[in-house]
Amino acid sequence: MTFHATVLTLYPEMFPGPLGVSLAGRAREEGKWALDCVQIRDFAIDRHRTVDDTPAGGGAGMVLRVDVLAAAVDHARGVNREAPVIAMTPRGKPLTQARVRELAAGPGVIILCGRFEGFDERIFPGRDVEEVSVGDIVLSGGEPAAIMLLDACIRLLPGVMGAASSGAEESFEQGLLEYPHYTRPQEWEGRTIPEVLRSGDHAKIAAWRKSQSEIDTRSRRPDLWERHEDARVQPASGARRKKKDMDQ
Ligand code: SAH
């Protein structure tokens, strides 16, 4: 099955961009995923092809019109029938590897890229659109965020990464950051590779990696660590865990 991505944007020339090279580019050539870009402006209803208007209540900037967005989303749903519709916005739910895995296992995704001040809020309930953020930063447009989301999904598609890496040990997959990596040379500017990694003792290496992953998660990402600890103390079906999930 081909993962079908439809991107709604005012700048279709930004695609495939980075998704046209390396892993994602090859996977697209092999038909593992398909991309179509839709120009939002094609759904404007006036002769000036206007897509935005001034914010209700006043203030700076311009807002994408709900009627134009809805027509573009309806068109995309006609082409990419089963896929969920996701709008990229800093007001959305932070993107997680778990959500990426769900999306990658599905039929594809329709992504709405914002510009200017963003979207008329009514598009979200009006067209059942999920709001997703790629971090606590503000981009000038949703396109780089869409590329991030697609890149994360594409590398998980069957046959894309190859047998070398299942991705199962990667950061976030176990709720932790991954352990640090090293490669030759053994000594560089006086810094050496941890001795255990050269021991050839696979059990010892696995134990070291697990402990490094825990130490680093604890110090760098106390938020992840807390969630990880909660899940350990309280099995997945526990009431406390359910409440935590709802809080997210
Ligand atoms: N006024 C908005 C920001 C608009 S930025 C606010 O303060 O919330 C313009 C567009 O860039 C947005 O509509 C969105 O599509 C995209 N964008 C910016 N930051 C983003 C982020 N962190 N995650 C996802 N999309 C983002």
mmCIF file of C-alpha atoms and ligand atoms in Angstrom:
data_model
loop_
_atom_site.group_PDB
_atom_site.id
_atom_site.type_symbol
_atom_site.label_atom_id
_atom_site.label_comp_id
_atom_site.label_asym_id
_atom_site.label_seq_id
_atom_site.Cartn_x
_atom_site.Cartn_y
_atom_site.Cartn_z
ATOM 1 C CA MET A 1 0.000 0.000 0.000
ATOM 2 C CA THR A 2 1.263 3.468 -0.857
ATOM 3 C CA PHE A 3 1.275 6.127 1.845
ATOM 4 C CA HIS A 4 -0.517 9.047 0.226
ATOM 5 C CA ALA A 5 0.427 12.587 1.298
ATOM 6 C CA THR A 6 -1.598 15.574 0.141
ATOM 7 C CA VAL A 7 -0.207 18.987 1.079
ATOM 8 C CA LEU A 8 -2.379 22.082 0.925
ATOM 9 C CA THR A 9 -0.125 25.113 0.612
ATOM 10 C CA LEU A 10 0.309 28.561 -0.911
ATOM 11 C CA TYR A 11 3.849 27.506 -1.878
ATOM 12 C CA PRO A 12 3.694 24.138 -3.678
ATOM 13 C CA GLU A 13 7.139 24.878 -5.151
ATOM 14 C CA MET A 14 8.594 24.122 -1.687
ATOM 15 C CA PHE A 15 7.797 20.420 -2.275
ATOM 16 C CA PRO A 16 9.146 17.789 -2.391
ATOM 17 C CA GLY A 17 12.194 19.859 -1.325
ATOM 18 C CA PRO A 18 14.222 17.785 1.146
ATOM 19 C CA LEU A 19 11.770 14.907 0.644
ATOM 20 C CA GLY A 20 13.015 14.559 -2.932
ATOM 21 C CA VAL A 21 16.488 13.315 -1.932
ATOM 22 C CA SER A 22 18.085 10.490 0.043
ATOM 23 C CA LEU A 23 15.836 7.988 1.841
ATOM 24 C CA ALA A 24 12.529 9.778 1.196
ATOM 25 C CA GLY A 25 13.371 10.601 -2.424
ATOM 26 C CA ARG A 26 14.306 7.007 -3.198
ATOM 27 C CA ALA A 27 11.215 5.687 -1.417
ATOM 28 C CA ARG A 28 9.042 7.982 -3.518
ATOM 29 C CA GLU A 29 10.676 6.771 -6.735
ATOM 30 C CA GLU A 30 9.963 3.225 -5.579
ATOM 31 C CA GLY A 31 6.297 4.084 -5.045
ATOM 32 C CA LYS A 32 6.374 3.582 -1.264
ATOM 33 C CA TRP A 33 4.768 6.953 -0.803
ATOM 34 C CA ALA A 34 3.053 9.449 -3.091
ATOM 35 C CA LEU A 35 2.828 13.215 -2.848
ATOM 36 C CA ASP A 36 0.412 15.660 -4.327
ATOM 37 C CA CYS A 37 0.452 19.351 -3.601
ATOM 38 C CA VAL A 38 -2.649 21.468 -3.829
ATOM 39 C CA GLN A 39 -2.457 25.240 -4.310
ATOM 40 C CA ILE A 40 -4.843 26.747 -1.745
ATOM 41 C CA ARG A 41 -5.227 29.827 -3.960
ATOM 42 C CA ASP A 42 -6.980 27.702 -6.582
ATOM 43 C CA PHE A 43 -9.954 27.590 -4.195
ATOM 44 C CA ALA A 44 -10.327 31.351 -3.809
ATOM 45 C CA ILE A 45 -13.739 32.585 -4.812
ATOM 46 C CA ASP A 46 -13.151 36.156 -5.989
ATOM 47 C CA ARG A 47 -11.458 37.342 -9.151
ATOM 48 C CA HIS A 48 -8.384 38.550 -7.255
ATOM 49 C CA ARG A 49 -7.943 35.015 -5.912
ATOM 50 C CA THR A 50 -7.834 36.298 -2.322
ATOM 51 C CA VAL A 51 -7.054 33.706 0.362
ATOM 52 C CA ASP A 52 -6.788 35.914 3.443
ATOM 53 C CA ASP A 53 -8.465 38.805 5.189
ATOM 54 C CA THR A 54 -7.921 41.075 8.176
ATOM 55 C CA PRO A 55 -8.400 39.617 11.672
ATOM 56 C CA ALA A 56 -11.802 40.051 13.264
ATOM 57 C CA GLY A 57 -11.369 42.303 16.289
ATOM 58 C CA GLY A 58 -8.399 44.063 14.710
ATOM 59 C CA GLY A 59 -4.666 43.604 15.080
ATOM 60 C CA ALA A 60 -1.704 42.886 12.893
ATOM 61 C CA GLY A 61 -1.441 40.481 9.995
ATOM 62 C CA MET A 62 -3.850 38.486 7.885
ATOM 63 C CA VAL A 63 -5.885 35.344 8.524
ATOM 64 C CA LEU A 64 -6.559 32.507 6.068
ATOM 65 C CA ARG A 65 -10.245 32.479 5.112
ATOM 66 C CA VAL A 66 -12.319 29.541 6.327
ATOM 67 C CA ASP A 67 -14.398 29.252 3.134
ATOM 68 C CA VAL A 68 -11.282 29.007 0.961
ATOM 69 C CA LEU A 69 -9.636 26.511 3.341
ATOM 70 C CA ALA A 70 -12.788 24.376 3.492
ATOM 71 C CA ALA A 71 -13.005 24.174 -0.311
ATOM 72 C CA ALA A 72 -9.337 23.095 -0.459
ATOM 73 C CA VAL A 73 -9.821 20.472 2.284
ATOM 74 C CA ASP A 74 -12.977 19.122 0.590
ATOM 75 C CA HIS A 75 -11.069 18.767 -2.655
ATOM 76 C CA ALA A 76 -8.187 16.955 -0.897
ATOM 77 C CA ARG A 77 -10.600 14.575 0.857
ATOM 78 C CA GLY A 78 -12.074 13.703 -2.526
ATOM 79 C CA VAL A 79 -8.634 12.651 -3.755
ATOM 80 C CA ASN A 80 -7.128 11.160 -0.563
ATOM 81 C CA ARG A 81 -10.252 9.610 0.926
ATOM 82 C CA GLU A 82 -9.158 7.758 4.053
ATOM 83 C CA ALA A 83 -6.429 10.107 5.316
ATOM 84 C CA PRO A 84 -6.800 12.290 8.420
ATOM 85 C CA VAL A 85 -6.491 16.056 7.921
ATOM 86 C CA ILE A 86 -3.799 17.762 9.990
ATOM 87 C CA ALA A 87 -3.204 21.510 10.224
ATOM 88 C CA MET A 88 0.273 22.655 11.204
ATOM 89 C CA THR A 89 -0.003 25.280 13.943
ATOM 90 C CA PRO A 90 1.965 26.264 17.061
ATOM 91 C CA ARG A 91 -1.390 26.110 18.912
ATOM 92 C CA GLY A 92 -1.684 22.391 18.160
ATOM 93 C CA LYS A 93 -0.882 19.266 20.123
ATOM 94 C CA PRO A 94 2.883 18.680 20.148
ATOM 95 C CA LEU A 95 3.864 16.033 17.603
ATOM 96 C CA THR A 96 5.130 12.789 19.139
ATOM 97 C CA GLN A 97 6.825 9.696 17.762
ATOM 98 C CA ALA A 98 3.745 7.731 18.860
ATOM 99 C CA ARG A 99 1.480 9.855 16.632
ATOM 100 C CA VAL A 100 4.005 9.590 13.790
ATOM 101 C CA ARG A 101 3.888 5.779 14.109
ATOM 102 C CA GLU A 102 0.098 5.787 13.967
ATOM 103 C CA LEU A 103 0.102 7.989 10.889
ATOM 104 C CA ALA A 104 2.786 5.916 9.159
ATOM 105 C CA ALA A 105 0.689 2.789 9.731
ATOM 106 C CA GLY A 106 -2.326 4.429 8.069
ATOM 107 C CA PRO A 107 -3.302 5.316 4.507
ATOM 108 C CA GLY A 108 -1.571 8.703 4.461
ATOM 109 C CA VAL A 109 -2.219 12.258 5.553
ATOM 110 C CA ILE A 110 -3.651 15.539 4.292
ATOM 111 C CA ILE A 111 -1.620 18.460 5.635
ATOM 112 C CA LEU A 112 -2.803 22.034 5.772
ATOM 113 C CA CYS A 113 0.048 24.577 5.832
ATOM 114 C CA GLY A 114 -0.673 27.984 7.336
ATOM 115 C CA ARG A 115 0.848 31.357 6.503
ATOM 116 C CA PHE A 116 0.483 34.882 7.865
ATOM 117 C CA GLU A 117 -1.261 34.853 11.284
ATOM 118 C CA GLY A 118 -2.683 31.414 10.631
ATOM 119 C CA PHE A 119 -6.127 29.883 10.085
ATOM 120 C CA ASP A 120 -9.652 31.056 10.800
ATOM 121 C CA GLU A 121 -10.386 28.921 13.874
ATOM 122 C CA ARG A 122 -13.694 27.606 12.479
ATOM 123 C CA ILE A 123 -11.911 25.351 10.004
ATOM 124 C CA PHE A 124 -10.885 22.919 12.799
ATOM 125 C CA PRO A 125 -14.323 21.871 14.081
ATOM 126 C CA GLY A 126 -15.933 22.629 10.717
ATOM 127 C CA ARG A 127 -13.867 20.068 8.807
ATOM 128 C CA ASP A 128 -12.672 17.799 11.633
ATOM 129 C CA VAL A 129 -9.082 18.986 11.359
ATOM 130 C CA GLU A 130 -6.446 17.892 13.896
ATOM 131 C CA GLU A 131 -4.098 20.681 15.032
ATOM 132 C CA VAL A 132 -0.445 19.669 15.357
ATOM 133 C CA SER A 133 2.631 21.643 16.447
ATOM 134 C CA VAL A 134 6.237 20.673 15.736
ATOM 135 C CA GLY A 135 7.613 22.484 18.775
ATOM 136 C CA ASP A 136 7.424 25.597 20.899
ATOM 137 C CA ILE A 137 8.772 27.790 18.128
ATOM 138 C CA VAL A 138 7.114 30.005 15.531
ATOM 139 C CA LEU A 139 7.854 29.346 11.860
ATOM 140 C CA SER A 140 6.884 31.705 9.058
ATOM 141 C CA GLY A 141 4.791 28.989 7.427
ATOM 142 C CA GLY A 142 3.537 25.454 7.878
ATOM 143 C CA GLU A 143 5.597 24.019 5.000
ATOM 144 C CA PRO A 144 8.793 23.180 6.944
ATOM 145 C CA ALA A 145 6.581 21.656 9.645
ATOM 146 C CA ALA A 146 4.799 19.532 7.021
ATOM 147 C CA ILE A 147 8.163 18.375 5.669
ATOM 148 C CA MET A 148 9.196 17.383 9.208
ATOM 149 C CA LEU A 149 6.014 15.415 9.778
ATOM 150 C CA LEU A 150 6.246 13.641 6.421
ATOM 151 C CA ASP A 151 9.948 12.858 6.838
ATOM 152 C CA ALA A 152 9.257 11.250 10.219
ATOM 153 C CA CYS A 153 6.443 9.125 8.737
ATOM 154 C CA ILE A 154 8.246 8.116 5.549
ATOM 155 C CA ARG A 155 11.306 6.642 7.268
ATOM 156 C CA LEU A 156 8.967 4.286 9.148
ATOM 157 C CA LEU A 157 7.201 2.971 6.045
ATOM 158 C CA PRO A 158 7.873 -0.707 5.331
ATOM 159 C CA GLY A 159 11.110 -1.220 3.414
ATOM 160 C CA VAL A 160 12.281 2.396 3.609
ATOM 161 C CA MET A 161 15.001 2.131 6.268
ATOM 162 C CA GLY A 162 15.964 -1.418 5.338
ATOM 163 C CA ALA A 163 16.864 -4.239 7.669
ATOM 164 C CA ALA A 164 19.759 -2.367 9.301
ATOM 165 C CA SER A 165 17.513 -0.344 11.587
ATOM 166 C CA SER A 166 14.006 -1.093 12.710
ATOM 167 C CA GLY A 167 13.926 2.180 14.571
ATOM 168 C CA ALA A 168 12.905 0.297 17.705
ATOM 169 C CA GLU A 169 15.920 1.491 19.747
ATOM 170 C CA GLU A 170 15.687 5.071 18.630
ATOM 171 C CA SER A 171 15.008 8.076 20.846
ATOM 172 C CA PHE A 172 11.397 8.232 22.133
ATOM 173 C CA GLU A 173 10.519 4.698 21.023
ATOM 174 C CA GLN A 174 10.871 3.403 24.584
ATOM 175 C CA GLY A 175 9.887 6.755 26.055
ATOM 176 C CA LEU A 176 13.575 7.588 26.532
ATOM 177 C CA LEU A 177 16.354 9.339 24.611
ATOM 178 C CA GLU A 178 18.666 6.979 22.807
ATOM 179 C CA TYR A 179 22.132 6.211 24.209
ATOM 180 C CA PRO A 180 25.136 8.108 22.732
ATOM 181 C CA HIS A 181 27.046 6.758 19.733
ATOM 182 C CA TYR A 182 30.775 6.585 18.931
ATOM 183 C CA THR A 183 32.857 5.404 16.011
ATOM 184 C CA ARG A 184 36.520 5.329 14.984
ATOM 185 C CA PRO A 185 39.012 6.846 15.659
ATOM 186 C CA GLN A 186 39.329 5.345 19.116
ATOM 187 C CA GLU A 187 41.089 8.475 20.330
ATOM 188 C CA TRP A 188 40.351 11.976 19.071
ATOM 189 C CA GLU A 189 41.952 15.106 20.580
ATOM 190 C CA GLY A 190 42.510 13.200 23.793
ATOM 191 C CA ARG A 191 38.930 11.974 24.010
ATOM 192 C CA THR A 192 38.410 8.223 23.929
ATOM 193 C CA ILE A 193 35.499 5.906 23.257
ATOM 194 C CA PRO A 194 34.075 4.402 26.492
ATOM 195 C CA GLU A 195 36.022 1.229 27.231
ATOM 196 C CA VAL A 196 32.932 -0.958 27.623
ATOM 197 C CA LEU A 197 32.038 -0.422 23.945
ATOM 198 C CA ARG A 198 35.317 -2.088 22.953
ATOM 199 C CA SER A 199 34.921 -5.007 25.351
ATOM 200 C CA GLY A 200 32.989 -7.235 22.963
ATOM 201 C CA ASP A 201 30.771 -8.216 25.926
ATOM 202 C CA HIS A 202 27.299 -7.735 24.459
ATOM 203 C CA ALA A 203 25.432 -8.027 27.750
ATOM 204 C CA LYS A 204 27.680 -5.432 29.360
ATOM 205 C CA ILE A 205 27.307 -3.130 26.364
ATOM 206 C CA ALA A 206 23.512 -3.447 26.447
ATOM 207 C CA ALA A 207 23.483 -2.659 30.173
ATOM 208 C CA TRP A 208 25.736 0.381 29.661
ATOM 209 C CA ARG A 209 23.546 1.676 26.843
ATOM 210 C CA LYS A 210 20.389 1.268 28.899
ATOM 211 C CA SER A 211 21.896 3.127 31.823
ATOM 212 C CA GLN A 212 23.246 5.958 29.609
ATOM 213 C CA SER A 213 19.851 6.307 28.020
ATOM 214 C CA GLU A 214 18.285 6.648 31.467
ATOM 215 C CA ILE A 215 20.913 9.077 32.775
ATOM 216 C CA ASP A 216 20.652 11.332 29.725
ATOM 217 C CA THR A 217 16.853 11.313 29.654
ATOM 218 C CA ARG A 218 16.728 12.188 33.329
ATOM 219 C CA SER A 219 19.070 15.162 33.017
ATOM 220 C CA ARG A 220 18.089 16.453 29.560
ATOM 221 C CA ARG A 221 14.385 15.688 29.455
ATOM 222 C CA PRO A 222 12.897 15.529 32.946
ATOM 223 C CA ASP A 223 9.438 15.654 31.313
ATOM 224 C CA LEU A 224 10.059 12.396 29.426
ATOM 225 C CA TRP A 225 11.678 10.825 32.453
ATOM 226 C CA GLU A 226 8.706 11.570 34.664
ATOM 227 C CA ARG A 227 6.313 10.014 32.164
ATOM 228 C CA HIS A 228 8.569 6.989 31.819
ATOM 229 C CA GLU A 229 8.730 6.508 35.579
ATOM 230 C CA ASP A 230 4.972 6.915 35.904
ATOM 231 C CA ALA A 231 4.392 4.243 33.290
ATOM 232 C CA ARG A 232 6.745 1.896 35.149
ATOM 233 C CA VAL A 233 5.168 2.407 38.548
ATOM 234 C CA GLN A 234 1.646 2.287 37.178
ATOM 235 C CA PRO A 235 0.858 -0.291 34.485
ATOM 236 C CA ALA A 236 -0.566 1.077 31.211
ATOM 237 C CA SER A 237 -4.160 0.299 32.231
ATOM 238 C CA GLY A 238 -3.923 2.193 35.538
ATOM 239 C CA ALA A 239 -6.249 5.083 36.243
ATOM 240 C CA ARG A 240 -3.400 7.521 36.871
ATOM 241 C CA ARG A 241 -1.878 6.787 33.484
ATOM 242 C CA LYS A 242 -5.221 7.412 31.809
ATOM 243 C CA LYS A 243 -5.468 10.776 33.467
ATOM 244 C CA LYS A 244 -1.920 11.622 32.334
ATOM 245 C CA ASP A 245 -2.802 10.737 28.744
ATOM 246 C CA MET A 246 -5.777 13.042 28.877
ATOM 247 C CA ASP A 247 -3.611 15.850 30.195
ATOM 248 C CA GLN A 248 -1.237 15.641 27.271
HETATM 249 N N1 SAH B 1 -0.005 33.669 14.744
HETATM 250 C C1 SAH B 1 0.300 32.291 14.927
HETATM 251 C C2 SAH B 1 1.593 31.912 14.210
HETATM 252 C C3 SAH B 1 1.494 31.935 12.727
HETATM 253 S S1 SAH B 1 2.970 31.415 11.970
HETATM 254 C C4 SAH B 1 0.449 32.004 16.415
HETATM 255 O O1 SAH B 1 1.016 32.834 17.131
HETATM 256 O O2 SAH B 1 0.032 30.926 16.874
HETATM 257 C C5 SAH B 1 2.390 31.020 10.365
HETATM 258 C C6 SAH B 1 2.132 29.557 10.086
HETATM 259 O O3 SAH B 1 3.327 28.819 10.290
HETATM 260 C C7 SAH B 1 1.108 28.880 10.965
HETATM 261 O O4 SAH B 1 -0.197 29.072 10.499
HETATM 262 C C8 SAH B 1 1.523 27.429 10.894
HETATM 263 O O5 SAH B 1 0.990 26.779 9.755
HETATM 264 C C9 SAH B 1 3.033 27.518 10.727
HETATM 265 N N2 SAH B 1 3.735 27.268 11.998
HETATM 266 C C10 SAH B 1 4.444 28.172 12.716
HETATM 267 N N3 SAH B 1 4.960 27.624 13.826
HETATM 268 C C11 SAH B 1 4.608 26.321 13.827
HETATM 269 C C12 SAH B 1 4.823 25.229 14.714
HETATM 270 N N4 SAH B 1 5.534 25.362 15.836
HETATM 271 N N5 SAH B 1 4.290 24.034 14.400
HETATM 272 C C13 SAH B 1 3.560 23.873 13.273
HETATM 273 N N6 SAH B 1 3.316 24.879 12.391
HETATM 274 C C14 SAH B 1 3.818 26.088 12.659
#
